[in-house]
Tab-separated table of N, CA and C in Angstrom:
chain	number	residue	atom	x	y	z
I	1421	MET	N	154.946	81.870	31.123
I	1421	MET	CA	154.506	80.625	31.708
I	1421	MET	C	153.143	80.265	31.116
I	1422	GLY	N	153.044	79.132	30.475
I	1422	GLY	CA	151.806	78.700	29.835
I	1422	GLY	C	150.972	77.833	30.758
I	1423	LEU	N	149.748	77.660	30.373
I	1423	LEU	CA	148.856	76.785	31.118
I	1423	LEU	C	148.932	75.381	30.557
I	1424	LYS	N	148.866	74.421	31.441
I	1424	LYS	CA	148.852	73.025	31.022
I	1424	LYS	C	147.408	72.549	31.026
I	1425	ILE	N	146.940	72.079	29.920
I	1425	ILE	CA	145.575	71.577	29.812
I	1425	ILE	C	145.560	70.101	30.189
I	1426	VAL	N	144.674	69.782	31.102
I	1426	VAL	CA	144.538	68.404	31.564
I	1426	VAL	C	143.452	67.742	30.741
I	1427	GLU	N	143.824	66.736	30.001
I	1427	GLU	CA	142.845	66.016	29.184
I	1427	GLU	C	142.086	64.989	30.022
I	1428	ASN	N	142.822	64.222	30.801
I	1428	ASN	CA	142.217	63.194	31.642
I	1428	ASN	C	142.876	63.237	33.009
I	1429	TYR	N	142.075	63.111	34.036
I	1429	TYR	CA	142.597	63.078	35.401
I	1429	TYR	C	141.929	61.907	36.096
I	1430	ASN	N	142.729	61.045	36.672
I	1430	ASN	CA	142.185	59.884	37.358
I	1430	ASN	C	141.757	60.297	38.762
I	1431	SER	N	140.472	60.375	38.997
I	1431	SER	CA	139.953	60.807	40.296
I	1431	SER	C	139.609	59.627	41.201
I	1432	ALA	N	139.931	58.428	40.760
I	1432	ALA	CA	139.607	57.235	41.552
I	1432	ALA	C	140.463	57.195	42.815
I	1433	PHE	N	139.856	56.728	43.884
I	1433	PHE	CA	140.587	56.554	45.135
I	1433	PHE	C	139.918	55.431	45.915
I	1434	GLU	N	140.653	54.903	46.868
I	1434	GLU	CA	140.115	53.856	47.715
I	1434	GLU	C	140.553	54.146	49.135
I	1435	LEU	N	139.604	54.091	50.056
I	1435	LEU	CA	139.907	54.323	51.459
I	1435	LEU	C	139.928	53.000	52.210
I	1436	GLN	N	140.759	52.924	53.235
I	1436	GLN	CA	140.748	51.757	54.104
I	1436	GLN	C	139.395	51.714	54.807
I	1437	PRO	N	138.836	50.545	55.048
I	1437	PRO	CA	137.509	50.458	55.669
I	1437	PRO	C	137.403	51.219	56.997
I	1438	GLU	N	138.446	51.147	57.844
I	1438	GLU	CA	138.412	51.841	59.134
I	1438	GLU	C	138.379	53.350	58.916
I	1439	ALA	N	139.178	53.845	57.970
I	1439	ALA	CA	139.229	55.272	57.680
I	1439	ALA	C	137.897	55.743	57.105
I	1440	GLU	N	137.318	54.950	56.224
I	1440	GLU	CA	136.038	55.318	55.625
I	1440	GLU	C	134.933	55.363	56.691
I	1441	ASP	N	134.924	54.383	57.592
I	1441	ASP	CA	133.931	54.369	58.669
I	1441	ASP	C	134.081	55.594	59.569
I	1442	ALA	N	135.320	55.918	59.927
I	1442	ALA	CA	135.569	57.080	60.792
I	1442	ALA	C	135.135	58.363	60.103
I	1443	LEU	N	135.439	58.486	58.822
I	1443	LEU	CA	135.067	59.681	58.066
I	1443	LEU	C	133.546	59.802	57.964
I	1444	HIS	N	132.874	58.704	57.679
I	1444	HIS	CA	131.410	58.711	57.582
I	1444	HIS	C	130.781	59.105	58.922
I	1445	LYS	N	131.345	58.612	60.021
I	1445	LYS	CA	130.817	58.950	61.341
I	1445	LYS	C	130.969	60.450	61.611
I	1446	LEU	N	132.130	61.015	61.280
I	1446	LEU	CA	132.360	62.452	61.478
I	1446	LEU	C	131.422	63.286	60.605
I	1447	LEU	N	131.272	62.886	59.351
I	1447	LEU	CA	130.447	63.646	58.409
I	1447	LEU	C	128.953	63.512	58.699
I	1448	SER	N	128.565	62.476	59.412
I	1448	SER	CA	127.154	62.245	59.717
I	1448	SER	C	126.724	62.812	61.067
I	1449	SER	N	127.667	63.333	61.835
I	1449	SER	CA	127.322	63.825	63.172
I	1449	SER	C	126.320	64.975	63.079
I	1450	GLU	N	125.431	65.031	64.048
I	1450	GLU	CA	124.387	66.061	64.071
I	1450	GLU	C	125.005	67.456	64.095
I	1451	ALA	N	126.052	67.637	64.891
I	1451	ALA	CA	126.683	68.957	64.997
I	1451	ALA	C	127.259	69.400	63.651
I	1452	PHE	N	127.886	68.472	62.938
I	1452	PHE	CA	128.469	68.851	61.653
I	1452	PHE	C	127.376	69.107	60.619
I	1453	CYS	N	126.322	68.336	60.642
I	1453	CYS	CA	125.214	68.571	59.709
I	1453	CYS	C	124.621	69.966	59.929
I	1454	GLN	N	124.519	70.386	61.184
I	1454	GLN	CA	124.036	71.736	61.478
I	1454	GLN	C	125.005	72.789	60.944
I	1455	GLN	N	126.301	72.492	61.036
I	1455	GLN	CA	127.302	73.420	60.505
I	1455	GLN	C	127.190	73.522	58.983
I	1456	VAL	N	126.915	72.412	58.316
I	1456	VAL	CA	126.732	72.420	56.863
I	1456	VAL	C	125.565	73.331	56.497
I	1457	VAL	N	124.460	73.218	57.233
I	1457	VAL	CA	123.291	74.071	56.977
I	1457	VAL	C	123.684	75.537	57.098
I	1458	LYS	N	124.385	75.865	58.159
I	1458	LYS	CA	124.783	77.257	58.397
I	1458	LYS	C	125.743	77.757	57.325
I	1459	GLU	N	126.795	76.994	57.045
I	1459	GLU	CA	127.841	77.431	56.113
I	1459	GLU	C	127.347	77.477	54.664
I	1460	CYS	N	126.356	76.663	54.347
I	1460	CYS	CA	125.806	76.671	52.983
I	1460	CYS	C	124.660	77.678	52.848
I	1461	HIS	N	124.419	78.443	53.924
I	1461	HIS	CA	123.380	79.480	53.918
I	1461	HIS	C	122.016	78.915	53.542
I	1462	LEU	N	121.708	77.756	54.128
I	1462	LEU	CA	120.405	77.147	53.894
I	1462	LEU	C	119.408	77.757	54.864
I	1463	GLU	N	118.146	77.667	54.515
I	1463	GLU	CA	117.077	78.227	55.336
I	1463	GLU	C	117.112	77.617	56.734
I	1464	GLU	N	116.917	78.475	57.741
I	1464	GLU	CA	116.916	77.997	59.118
I	1464	GLU	C	115.857	76.910	59.283
I	1465	GLY	N	116.231	75.864	59.977
I	1465	GLY	CA	115.320	74.735	60.164
I	1465	GLY	C	115.537	73.631	59.141
I	1466	THR	N	116.293	73.930	58.078
I	1466	THR	CA	116.609	72.901	57.077
I	1466	THR	C	117.475	71.828	57.725
I	1467	GLN	N	117.229	70.598	57.390
I	1467	GLN	CA	118.064	69.500	57.862
I	1467	GLN	C	118.752	68.863	56.665
I	1468	VAL	N	119.979	68.428	56.887
I	1468	VAL	CA	120.724	67.732	55.834
I	1468	VAL	C	121.242	66.426	56.403
I	1469	GLN	N	121.515	65.521	55.499
I	1469	GLN	CA	122.161	64.277	55.911
I	1469	GLN	C	123.233	63.949	54.891
I	1470	PHE	N	124.323	63.368	55.378
I	1470	PHE	CA	125.413	62.944	54.518
I	1470	PHE	C	124.915	61.813	53.636
I	1471	SER	N	125.098	61.962	52.335
I	1471	SER	CA	124.590	60.977	51.376
I	1471	SER	C	125.453	59.720	51.294
I	1472	GLY	N	126.642	59.789	51.870
I	1472	GLY	CA	127.563	58.658	51.763
I	1472	GLY	C	128.460	58.741	50.545
I	1473	GLN	N	128.256	59.770	49.720
I	1473	GLN	CA	129.039	59.909	48.494
I	1473	GLN	C	130.208	60.872	48.700
I	1474	LEU	N	131.382	60.401	48.326
I	1474	LEU	CA	132.610	61.183	48.401
I	1474	LEU	C	133.242	61.237	47.027
I	1475	PHE	N	133.932	62.321	46.735
I	1475	PHE	CA	134.708	62.362	45.505
I	1475	PHE	C	135.927	63.235	45.696
I	1476	GLN	N	136.909	62.988	44.850
I	1476	GLN	CA	138.128	63.779	44.862
I	1476	GLN	C	137.967	64.919	43.864
I	1477	PRO	N	138.200	66.179	44.304
I	1477	PRO	CA	138.108	67.278	43.345
I	1477	PRO	C	139.155	67.092	42.246
I	1478	VAL	N	138.818	67.543	41.055
I	1478	VAL	CA	139.710	67.351	39.907
I	1478	VAL	C	139.996	68.699	39.245
I	1479	PRO	N	141.112	68.793	38.523
I	1479	PRO	CA	141.391	70.029	37.791
I	1479	PRO	C	140.356	70.246	36.685
I	1480	TRP	N	140.162	71.497	36.319
I	1480	TRP	CA	139.244	71.809	35.228
I	1480	TRP	C	139.733	71.143	33.953
I	1481	SER	N	138.810	70.589	33.200
I	1481	SER	CA	139.125	70.022	31.887
I	1481	SER	C	137.864	70.091	31.046
I	1482	ALA	N	137.980	69.696	29.804
I	1482	ALA	CA	136.818	69.707	28.916
I	1482	ALA	C	135.722	68.772	29.423
I	1483	THR	N	136.098	67.723	30.161
I	1483	THR	CA	135.103	66.769	30.665
I	1483	THR	C	134.733	67.005	32.126
I	1484	SER	N	135.463	67.867	32.816
I	1484	SER	CA	135.151	68.164	34.229
I	1484	SER	C	135.200	69.668	34.446
I	1485	ARG	N	134.204	70.338	33.946
I	1485	ARG	CA	134.174	71.793	33.966
I	1485	ARG	C	133.839	72.393	35.335
I	1486	LYS	N	133.416	71.580	36.273
I	1486	LYS	CA	133.039	72.100	37.587
I	1486	LYS	C	133.977	71.651	38.696
I	1487	GLY	N	135.125	71.092	38.329
I	1487	GLY	CA	136.092	70.679	39.336
I	1487	GLY	C	135.741	69.385	40.042
I	1488	MET	N	134.884	68.608	39.402
I	1488	MET	CA	134.490	67.328	39.983
I	1488	MET	C	134.306	66.327	38.846
I	1489	PRO	N	134.414	65.046	39.158
I	1489	PRO	CA	134.148	64.048	38.128
I	1489	PRO	C	132.748	64.272	37.542
I	1490	ALA	N	132.607	64.034	36.257
I	1490	ALA	CA	131.356	64.314	35.541
I	1490	ALA	C	130.141	63.657	36.186
I	1491	GLU	N	130.297	62.485	36.771
I	1491	GLU	CA	129.133	61.794	37.347
I	1491	GLU	C	128.573	62.505	38.583
I	1492	PHE	N	129.322	63.442	39.160
I	1492	PHE	CA	128.835	64.178	40.333
I	1492	PHE	C	128.315	65.569	39.983
I	1493	GLU	N	128.486	66.007	38.746
I	1493	GLU	CA	128.059	67.354	38.361
I	1493	GLU	C	126.552	67.553	38.504
I	1494	LYS	N	125.783	66.488	38.377
I	1494	LYS	CA	124.327	66.606	38.506
I	1494	LYS	C	123.942	67.125	39.891
I	1495	TYR	N	124.751	66.847	40.917
I	1495	TYR	CA	124.454	67.309	42.267
I	1495	TYR	C	124.720	68.803	42.436
I	1496	SER	N	125.650	69.354	41.673
I	1496	SER	CA	125.977	70.774	41.828
I	1496	SER	C	124.861	71.665	41.306
I	1497	ASP	N	124.060	71.169	40.390
I	1497	ASP	CA	122.956	71.947	39.821
I	1497	ASP	C	121.624	71.698	40.525
I	1498	ASP	N	121.586	70.741	41.443
I	1498	ASP	CA	120.344	70.360	42.098
I	1498	ASP	C	120.242	71.065	43.452
I	1499	PRO	N	119.214	71.883	43.656
I	1499	PRO	CA	119.089	72.612	44.919
I	1499	PRO	C	118.807	71.716	46.131
I	1500	LYS	N	118.562	70.433	45.907
I	1500	LYS	CA	118.321	69.507	47.010
I	1500	LYS	C	119.613	68.962	47.611
I	1501	PHE	N	120.746	69.365	47.044
I	1501	PHE	CA	122.030	68.834	47.493
I	1501	PHE	C	123.008	69.964	47.782
I	1502	ALA	N	123.935	69.685	48.685
I	1502	ALA	CA	125.030	70.605	48.982
I	1502	ALA	C	126.333	69.823	48.885
I	1503	ILE	N	127.332	70.431	48.289
I	1503	ILE	CA	128.641	69.803	48.145
I	1503	ILE	C	129.624	70.604	48.984
I	1504	ILE	N	130.377	69.900	49.824
I	1504	ILE	CA	131.341	70.573	50.688
I	1504	ILE	C	132.727	69.961	50.526
I	1505	ASN	N	133.740	70.749	50.846
I	1505	ASN	CA	135.083	70.219	51.015
I	1505	ASN	C	135.155	69.650	52.420
I	1506	ILE	N	135.664	68.450	52.549
I	1506	ILE	CA	135.792	67.855	53.874
I	1506	ILE	C	136.897	68.596	54.625
I	1507	PRO	N	136.612	69.038	55.844
I	1507	PRO	CA	137.626	69.772	56.601
I	1507	PRO	C	138.895	68.933	56.805
I	1508	PRO	N	140.059	69.571	56.703
I	1508	PRO	CA	141.325	68.835	56.883
I	1508	PRO	C	141.418	68.113	58.225
I	1509	ASN	N	140.850	68.707	59.287
I	1509	ASN	CA	140.928	68.024	60.582
I	1509	ASN	C	140.130	66.716	60.578
I	1510	PHE	N	139.045	66.640	59.801
I	1510	PHE	CA	138.301	65.381	59.669
I	1510	PHE	C	139.149	64.348	58.927
I	1511	MET	N	139.824	64.797	57.884
I	1511	MET	CA	140.678	63.882	57.114
I	1511	MET	C	141.766	63.314	58.039
I	1512	PHE	N	142.348	64.185	58.867
I	1512	PHE	CA	143.409	63.772	59.785
I	1512	PHE	C	142.862	62.816	60.838
I	1513	GLN	N	141.726	63.170	61.446
I	1513	GLN	CA	141.138	62.313	62.486
I	1513	GLN	C	140.789	60.928	61.953
I	1514	ALA	N	140.353	60.872	60.696
I	1514	ALA	CA	139.990	59.586	60.084
I	1514	ALA	C	141.205	58.865	59.505
I	1515	LYS	N	142.369	59.512	59.603
I	1515	LYS	CA	143.629	58.956	59.083
I	1515	LYS	C	143.574	58.749	57.566
I	1516	VAL	N	142.990	59.745	56.880
I	1516	VAL	CA	142.956	59.744	55.415
I	1516	VAL	C	144.009	60.739	54.948
I	1517	PHE	N	145.065	60.224	54.335
I	1517	PHE	CA	146.152	61.086	53.874
I	1517	PHE	C	146.275	61.103	52.353
I	1518	LYS	N	145.756	60.077	51.720
I	1518	LYS	CA	145.728	60.023	50.255
I	1518	LYS	C	144.331	59.623	49.851
I	1519	PRO	N	143.622	60.375	49.096
I	1519	PRO	CA	143.975	61.685	48.562
I	1519	PRO	C	143.965	62.744	49.670
I	1520	SER	N	144.609	63.849	49.412
I	1520	SER	CA	144.723	64.886	50.434
I	1520	SER	C	143.461	65.735	50.542
I	1521	ARG	N	142.621	65.702	49.536
I	1521	ARG	CA	141.374	66.476	49.543
I	1521	ARG	C	140.223	65.603	49.048
I	1522	LEU	N	139.090	65.730	49.733
I	1522	LEU	CA	137.881	65.036	49.314
I	1522	LEU	C	136.701	65.969	49.507
I	1523	CYS	N	135.656	65.708	48.759
I	1523	CYS	CA	134.399	66.452	48.891
I	1523	CYS	C	133.308	65.451	49.274
I	1524	ALA	N	132.296	65.978	49.959
I	1524	ALA	CA	131.166	65.158	50.392
I	1524	ALA	C	129.877	65.786	49.892
I	1525	ILE	N	128.907	64.949	49.634
I	1525	ILE	CA	127.600	65.413	49.149
I	1525	ILE	C	126.574	65.210	50.255
I	1526	TYR	N	125.841	66.284	50.540
I	1526	TYR	CA	124.769	66.258	51.534
I	1526	TYR	C	123.441	66.461	50.838
I	1527	GLU	N	122.441	65.753	51.337
I	1527	GLU	CA	121.095	65.878	50.790
I	1527	GLU	C	120.219	66.642	51.773
I	1528	HIS	N	119.438	67.592	51.270
I	1528	HIS	CA	118.485	68.327	52.107
I	1528	HIS	C	117.303	67.413	52.380
I	1529	LEU	N	116.861	67.383	53.613
I	1529	LEU	CA	115.705	66.547	53.974
I	1529	LEU	C	114.431	67.346	53.945
């Protein structure tokens, strides 16, 4: 069984306004922001806020070596930001079914 190399992957997506609002509200909640701090092993007392930026994870390729669209790779190397997979229950609560997986970027305050 050989590996299939992905040259280009379309990571574009569009959310319905109601779904996007619901997702942003869930991701911005104080309780979830505290969970992000804990799960990302950030220093106690650190505060984070949802940056409003979402992206669809992508397969590894020559242009997306970190599993994300190239324009978001700058955040993975910056210690002021944390990238998380959005929990499936949040996707369900916000009625986001396509794409099935999304990531969110949090900024340390």
